[in-house]
mmCIF file of N, CA and C in Angstrom:
data_model
loop_
_atom_site.group_PDB
_atom_site.id
_atom_site.type_symbol
_atom_site.label_atom_id
_atom_site.label_comp_id
_atom_site.label_asym_id
_atom_site.label_seq_id
_atom_site.Cartn_x
_atom_site.Cartn_y
_atom_site.Cartn_z
ATOM 1 N N MET M 1 205.279 59.336 85.046
ATOM 2 C CA MET M 1 204.595 60.467 84.497
ATOM 3 C C MET M 1 204.420 60.328 82.999
ATOM 4 N N PHE M 2 204.625 59.178 82.494
ATOM 5 C CA PHE M 2 204.448 58.938 81.075
ATOM 6 C C PHE M 2 202.969 58.635 80.803
ATOM 7 N N ILE M 3 202.378 59.358 79.835
ATOM 8 C CA ILE M 3 200.966 59.170 79.495
ATOM 9 C C ILE M 3 200.899 58.420 78.184
ATOM 10 N N ASP M 4 200.137 57.365 78.183
ATOM 11 C CA ASP M 4 199.971 56.575 76.966
ATOM 12 C C ASP M 4 199.086 57.362 75.997
ATOM 13 N N THR M 5 199.597 57.604 74.804
ATOM 14 C CA THR M 5 198.874 58.431 73.841
ATOM 15 C C THR M 5 197.633 57.732 73.305
ATOM 16 N N LYS M 6 197.682 56.413 73.182
ATOM 17 C CA LYS M 6 196.504 55.694 72.684
ATOM 18 C C LYS M 6 195.354 55.828 73.669
ATOM 19 N N ASN M 7 195.654 55.650 74.944
ATOM 20 C CA ASN M 7 194.593 55.783 75.948
ATOM 21 C C ASN M 7 194.091 57.221 76.032
ATOM 22 N N ALA M 8 195.009 58.153 75.897
ATOM 23 C CA ALA M 8 194.615 59.562 75.947
ATOM 24 C C ALA M 8 193.717 59.909 74.767
ATOM 25 N N LYS M 9 194.061 59.398 73.583
ATOM 26 C CA LYS M 9 193.227 59.670 72.410
ATOM 27 C C LYS M 9 191.857 59.034 72.574
ATOM 28 N N SER M 10 191.821 57.808 73.054
ATOM 29 C CA SER M 10 190.532 57.146 73.215
ATOM 30 C C SER M 10 189.721 57.826 74.320
ATOM 31 N N LEU M 11 190.394 58.260 75.379
ATOM 32 C CA LEU M 11 189.693 58.973 76.446
ATOM 33 C C LEU M 11 189.153 60.309 75.925
ATOM 34 N N LEU M 12 189.951 60.997 75.150
ATOM 35 C CA LEU M 12 189.516 62.258 74.555
ATOM 36 C C LEU M 12 188.333 62.028 73.612
ATOM 37 N N MET M 13 188.400 60.964 72.824
ATOM 38 C CA MET M 13 187.291 60.651 71.907
ATOM 39 C C MET M 13 186.028 60.317 72.701
ATOM 40 N N LYS M 14 186.181 59.585 73.809
ATOM 41 C CA LYS M 14 185.019 59.251 74.636
ATOM 42 C C LYS M 14 184.396 60.516 75.219
ATOM 43 N N ILE M 15 185.243 61.437 75.668
ATOM 44 C CA ILE M 15 184.730 62.693 76.229
ATOM 45 C C ILE M 15 184.013 63.497 75.152
ATOM 46 N N ILE M 16 184.610 63.557 73.959
ATOM 47 C CA ILE M 16 183.995 64.310 72.856
ATOM 48 C C ILE M 16 182.656 63.690 72.474
ATOM 49 N N ILE M 17 182.604 62.376 72.376
ATOM 50 C CA ILE M 17 181.355 61.695 72.019
ATOM 51 C C ILE M 17 180.303 61.931 73.099
ATOM 52 N N PHE M 18 180.716 61.865 74.370
ATOM 53 C CA PHE M 18 179.792 62.105 75.480
ATOM 54 C C PHE M 18 179.217 63.524 75.408
ATOM 55 N N VAL M 19 180.095 64.495 75.175
ATOM 56 C CA VAL M 19 179.651 65.891 75.091
ATOM 57 C C VAL M 19 178.738 66.091 73.884
ATOM 58 N N MET M 20 179.085 65.472 72.759
ATOM 59 C CA MET M 20 178.256 65.609 71.558
ATOM 60 C C MET M 20 176.871 65.011 71.786
ATOM 61 N N ARG M 21 176.800 63.880 72.476
ATOM 62 C CA ARG M 21 175.492 63.281 72.765
ATOM 63 C C ARG M 21 174.671 64.197 73.659
ATOM 64 N N LYS M 22 175.320 64.794 74.648
ATOM 65 C CA LYS M 22 174.595 65.708 75.545
ATOM 66 C C LYS M 22 174.114 66.945 74.781
ATOM 67 N N ILE M 23 174.954 67.434 73.890
ATOM 68 C CA ILE M 23 174.557 68.591 73.079
ATOM 69 C C ILE M 23 173.387 68.217 72.174
ATOM 70 N N LYS M 24 173.448 67.014 71.603
ATOM 71 C CA LYS M 24 172.374 66.568 70.715
ATOM 72 C C LYS M 24 171.055 66.466 71.478
ATOM 73 N N THR M 25 171.091 65.883 72.671
ATOM 74 C CA THR M 25 169.847 65.779 73.444
ATOM 75 C C THR M 25 169.357 67.163 73.867
ATOM 76 N N ALA M 26 170.289 68.041 74.218
ATOM 77 C CA ALA M 26 169.887 69.396 74.602
ATOM 78 C C ALA M 26 169.255 70.123 73.419
ATOM 79 N N LEU M 27 169.815 69.940 72.227
ATOM 80 C CA LEU M 27 169.242 70.569 71.034
ATOM 81 C C LEU M 27 167.861 70.001 70.714
ATOM 82 N N LEU M 28 167.713 68.683 70.857
ATOM 83 C CA LEU M 28 166.406 68.077 70.601
ATOM 84 C C LEU M 28 165.356 68.604 71.576
ATOM 85 N N ILE M 29 165.743 68.727 72.836
ATOM 86 C CA ILE M 29 164.811 69.263 73.831
ATOM 87 C C ILE M 29 164.472 70.716 73.506
ATOM 88 N N ALA M 30 165.475 71.493 73.123
ATOM 89 C CA ALA M 30 165.234 72.899 72.779
ATOM 90 C C ALA M 30 164.317 73.015 71.565
ATOM 91 N N ILE M 31 164.549 72.177 70.562
ATOM 92 C CA ILE M 31 163.697 72.202 69.365
ATOM 93 C C ILE M 31 162.272 71.809 69.724
ATOM 94 N N PHE M 32 162.130 70.824 70.591
ATOM 95 C CA PHE M 32 160.800 70.383 71.012
ATOM 96 C C PHE M 32 160.047 71.524 71.696
ATOM 97 N N PHE M 33 160.682 72.195 72.647
ATOM 98 C CA PHE M 33 160.011 73.285 73.347
ATOM 99 C C PHE M 33 159.767 74.478 72.428
ATOM 100 N N PHE M 34 160.683 74.722 71.517
ATOM 101 C CA PHE M 34 160.484 75.809 70.558
ATOM 102 C C PHE M 34 159.285 75.518 69.665
ATOM 103 N N SER M 35 159.171 74.261 69.229
ATOM 104 C CA SER M 35 158.032 73.914 68.378
ATOM 105 C C SER M 35 156.727 74.032 69.151
ATOM 106 N N LEU M 36 156.748 73.670 70.438
ATOM 107 C CA LEU M 36 155.539 73.830 71.246
ATOM 108 C C LEU M 36 155.163 75.300 71.379
ATOM 109 N N SER M 37 156.145 76.127 71.665
ATOM 110 C CA SER M 37 155.853 77.551 71.825
ATOM 111 C C SER M 37 155.429 78.162 70.499
ATOM 112 N N PHE M 38 156.027 77.720 69.404
ATOM 113 C CA PHE M 38 155.656 78.243 68.092
ATOM 114 C C PHE M 38 154.232 77.844 67.739
ATOM 115 N N SER M 39 153.865 76.589 68.034
ATOM 116 C CA SER M 39 152.504 76.158 67.723
ATOM 117 C C SER M 39 151.498 76.916 68.574
ATOM 118 N N SER M 40 151.839 77.186 69.834
ATOM 119 C CA SER M 40 150.919 77.962 70.664
ATOM 120 C C SER M 40 150.825 79.394 70.153
ATOM 121 N N CYS M 41 151.921 79.940 69.653
ATOM 122 C CA CYS M 41 151.892 81.294 69.089
ATOM 123 C C CYS M 41 151.012 81.332 67.848
ATOM 124 N N THR M 42 151.082 80.296 67.029
ATOM 125 C CA THR M 42 150.256 80.295 65.820
ATOM 126 C C THR M 42 148.785 80.194 66.189
ATOM 127 N N THR M 43 148.454 79.415 67.232
ATOM 128 C CA THR M 43 147.047 79.350 67.619
ATOM 129 C C THR M 43 146.584 80.696 68.161
ATOM 130 N N VAL M 44 147.433 81.374 68.902
ATOM 131 C CA VAL M 44 147.080 82.705 69.402
ATOM 132 C C VAL M 44 146.886 83.660 68.232
ATOM 133 N N LEU M 45 147.769 83.573 67.241
ATOM 134 C CA LEU M 45 147.639 84.436 66.069
ATOM 135 C C LEU M 45 146.352 84.137 65.307
ATOM 136 N N GLN M 46 145.986 82.851 65.216
ATOM 137 C CA GLN M 46 144.751 82.502 64.530
ATOM 138 C C GLN M 46 143.546 83.074 65.261
ATOM 139 N N VAL M 47 143.558 82.985 66.592
ATOM 140 C CA VAL M 47 142.447 83.527 67.373
ATOM 141 C C VAL M 47 142.352 85.037 67.185
ATOM 142 N N LEU M 48 143.501 85.715 67.207
ATOM 143 C CA LEU M 48 143.498 87.166 67.006
ATOM 144 C C LEU M 48 143.011 87.529 65.609
ATOM 145 N N GLU M 49 143.389 86.725 64.626
ATOM 146 C CA GLU M 49 142.960 86.980 63.255
ATOM 147 C C GLU M 49 141.447 86.846 63.132
ATOM 148 N N GLU M 50 140.889 85.785 63.733
ATOM 149 C CA GLU M 50 139.446 85.591 63.687
ATOM 150 C C GLU M 50 138.725 86.720 64.411
ATOM 151 N N ALA M 51 139.291 87.153 65.530
ATOM 152 C CA ALA M 51 138.672 88.244 66.282
ATOM 153 C C ALA M 51 138.674 89.531 65.464
ATOM 154 N N SER M 52 139.764 89.798 64.771
ATOM 155 C CA SER M 52 139.817 91.014 63.960
ATOM 156 C C SER M 52 138.838 90.926 62.792
ATOM 157 N N LYS M 53 138.673 89.732 62.222
ATOM 158 C CA LYS M 53 137.711 89.578 61.126
ATOM 159 C C LYS M 53 136.292 89.840 61.611
ATOM 160 N N THR M 54 135.943 89.276 62.771
ATOM 161 C CA THR M 54 134.592 89.497 63.283
ATOM 162 C C THR M 54 134.386 90.957 63.653
ATOM 163 N N GLU M 55 135.430 91.594 64.172
ATOM 164 C CA GLU M 55 135.326 93.016 64.506
ATOM 165 C C GLU M 55 135.106 93.846 63.247
ATOM 166 N N GLN M 56 135.804 93.504 62.169
ATOM 167 C CA GLN M 56 135.614 94.225 60.911
ATOM 168 C C GLN M 56 134.203 94.016 60.380
ATOM 169 N N GLN M 57 133.690 92.776 60.506
ATOM 170 C CA GLN M 57 132.333 92.512 60.047
ATOM 171 C C GLN M 57 131.326 93.314 60.862
ATOM 172 N N ASN M 58 131.550 93.369 62.183
ATOM 173 C CA ASN M 58 130.649 94.155 63.029
ATOM 174 C C ASN M 58 130.706 95.629 62.663
ATOM 175 N N ASN M 59 131.899 96.131 62.401
ATOM 176 C CA ASN M 59 132.029 97.531 61.999
ATOM 177 C C ASN M 59 131.316 97.785 60.679
ATOM 178 N N ASN M 60 131.453 96.848 59.748
ATOM 179 C CA ASN M 60 130.773 97.003 58.457
ATOM 180 C C ASN M 60 129.264 96.995 58.643
ATOM 181 N N ASN M 61 128.775 96.084 59.504
ATOM 182 C CA ASN M 61 127.336 96.037 59.759
ATOM 183 C C ASN M 61 126.861 97.318 60.426
ATOM 184 N N ASN M 62 127.639 97.836 61.363
ATOM 185 C CA ASN M 62 127.264 99.090 62.025
ATOM 186 C C ASN M 62 127.244 100.237 61.028
ATOM 187 N N ASN M 63 128.212 100.260 60.132
ATOM 188 C CA ASN M 63 128.245 101.314 59.121
ATOM 189 C C ASN M 63 127.032 101.217 58.206
ATOM 190 N N ARG M 64 126.657 100.010 57.845
ATOM 191 C CA ARG M 64 125.475 99.833 56.988
ATOM 192 C C ARG M 64 124.220 100.307 57.709
ATOM 193 N N ASN M 65 124.123 99.956 59.001
ATOM 194 C CA ASN M 65 122.942 100.363 59.759
ATOM 195 C C ASN M 65 122.857 101.877 59.877
ATOM 196 N N THR M 66 123.965 102.525 60.116
ATOM 197 C CA THR M 66 123.931 103.984 60.228
ATOM 198 C C THR M 66 123.616 104.609 58.878
ATOM 199 N N LYS M 67 124.103 104.023 57.811
ATOM 200 C CA LYS M 67 123.786 104.560 56.486
ATOM 201 C C LYS M 67 122.292 104.440 56.212
ATOM 202 N N LYS M 68 121.694 103.318 56.611
ATOM 203 C CA LYS M 68 120.259 103.151 56.409
ATOM 204 C C LYS M 68 119.482 104.179 57.221
ATOM 205 N N LYS M 69 119.900 104.410 58.452
ATOM 206 C CA LYS M 69 119.215 105.394 59.281
ATOM 207 C C LYS M 69 119.328 106.779 58.669
ATOM 208 N N ASP M 70 120.494 107.114 58.176
ATOM 209 C CA ASP M 70 120.683 108.420 57.557
ATOM 210 C C ASP M 70 119.785 108.579 56.338
ATOM 211 N N SER M 71 119.688 107.534 55.541
ATOM 212 C CA SER M 71 118.860 107.640 54.346
ATOM 213 C C SER M 71 117.390 107.760 54.732
ATOM 214 N N LYS M 72 116.976 107.097 55.810
ATOM 215 C CA LYS M 72 115.581 107.219 56.240
ATOM 216 C C LYS M 72 115.287 108.639 56.707
ATOM 217 N N THR M 73 116.178 109.190 57.475
ATOM 218 C CA THR M 73 115.939 110.558 57.948
ATOM 219 C C THR M 73 115.940 111.531 56.778
ATOM 220 N N ARG M 74 116.761 111.307 55.814
ATOM 221 C CA ARG M 74 116.770 112.180 54.644
ATOM 222 C C ARG M 74 115.448 112.069 53.898
ATOM 223 N N ASP M 75 114.950 110.828 53.745
ATOM 224 C CA ASP M 75 113.682 110.644 53.059
ATOM 225 C C ASP M 75 112.551 111.324 53.825
ATOM 226 N N ASN M 76 112.576 111.199 55.140
ATOM 227 C CA ASN M 76 111.537 111.843 55.937
ATOM 228 C C ASN M 76 111.592 113.351 55.787
ATOM 229 N N SER M 77 112.785 113.884 55.776
ATOM 230 C CA SER M 77 112.898 115.336 55.636
ATOM 231 C C SER M 77 112.409 115.771 54.260
ATOM 232 N N ARG M 78 112.640 114.986 53.264
ATOM 233 C CA ARG M 78 112.169 115.334 51.919
ATOM 234 C C ARG M 78 110.648 115.313 51.864
ATOM 235 N N THR M 79 110.066 114.267 52.458
ATOM 236 C CA THR M 79 108.606 114.194 52.418
ATOM 237 C C THR M 79 107.995 115.319 53.240
ATOM 238 N N LYS M 80 108.652 115.686 54.337
ATOM 239 C CA LYS M 80 108.125 116.784 55.146
ATOM 240 C C LYS M 80 108.143 118.083 54.357
ATOM 241 N N THR M 81 109.197 118.303 53.641
ATOM 242 C CA THR M 81 109.251 119.547 52.865
ATOM 243 C C THR M 81 108.208 119.521 51.761
ATOM 244 N N LYS M 82 107.977 118.359 51.192
ATOM 245 C CA LYS M 82 106.961 118.280 50.146
ATOM 246 C C LYS M 82 105.580 118.569 50.722
ATOM 247 N N LYS M 83 105.327 118.032 51.919
ATOM 248 C CA LYS M 83 104.031 118.287 52.537
ATOM 249 C C LYS M 83 103.870 119.770 52.847
ATOM 250 N N LYS M 84 104.916 120.372 53.332
ATOM 251 C CA LYS M 84 104.843 121.805 53.628
ATOM 252 C C LYS M 84 104.587 122.592 52.352
ATOM 253 N N ASP M 85 105.252 122.194 51.308
ATOM 254 C CA ASP M 85 105.052 122.891 50.042
ATOM 255 C C ASP M 85 103.613 122.748 49.570
ATOM 256 N N SER M 86 103.062 121.564 49.718
ATOM 257 C CA SER M 86 101.693 121.360 49.260
ATOM 258 C C SER M 86 100.722 122.167 50.118
ATOM 259 N N LYS M 87 100.984 122.308 51.406
ATOM 260 C CA LYS M 87 100.111 123.105 52.272
ATOM 261 C C LYS M 87 100.160 124.573 51.874
ATOM 262 N N THR M 88 101.344 125.025 51.617
ATOM 263 C CA THR M 88 101.456 126.436 51.230
ATOM 264 C C THR M 88 100.785 126.670 49.882
ATOM 265 N N ARG M 89 100.842 125.713 49.010
ATOM 266 C CA ARG M 89 100.173 125.860 47.713
ATOM 267 C C ARG M 89 98.658 125.941 47.900
ATOM 268 N N ASP M 90 98.170 125.068 48.823
ATOM 269 C CA ASP M 90 96.730 125.081 49.070
ATOM 270 C C ASP M 90 96.290 126.428 49.642
ATOM 271 N N ARG M 91 97.078 127.011 50.481
ATOM 272 C CA ARG M 91 96.741 128.300 51.074
ATOM 273 C C ARG M 91 96.697 129.399 50.015
ATOM 274 N N HIS M 92 97.623 129.309 49.093
ATOM 275 C CA HIS M 92 97.681 130.344 48.064
ATOM 276 C C HIS M 92 96.536 130.225 47.076
ATOM 277 N N LYS M 93 96.001 129.033 46.935
ATOM 278 C CA LYS M 93 94.893 128.860 45.982
ATOM 279 C C LYS M 93 93.661 129.426 46.577
#
């Protein structure tokens, strides 16, 4: 029942080295998959960013178009009132 300490130490060192190698490979695999998922997340974020930019541009264009329509209707209403005023002036003369 006597255990040789030199063999036990070397066996323990072999087990520790084996476990450390397995941990190292597991960490490398985890880092690899994390980097893949992170890169896919960044591409998704880029797509969402571009979509939001185009949506903002569309909203700005829509706002400009509605502003132009409003100004046209205002101009038409002004000219209509001027025409009415001129008609009433002609009647009074």
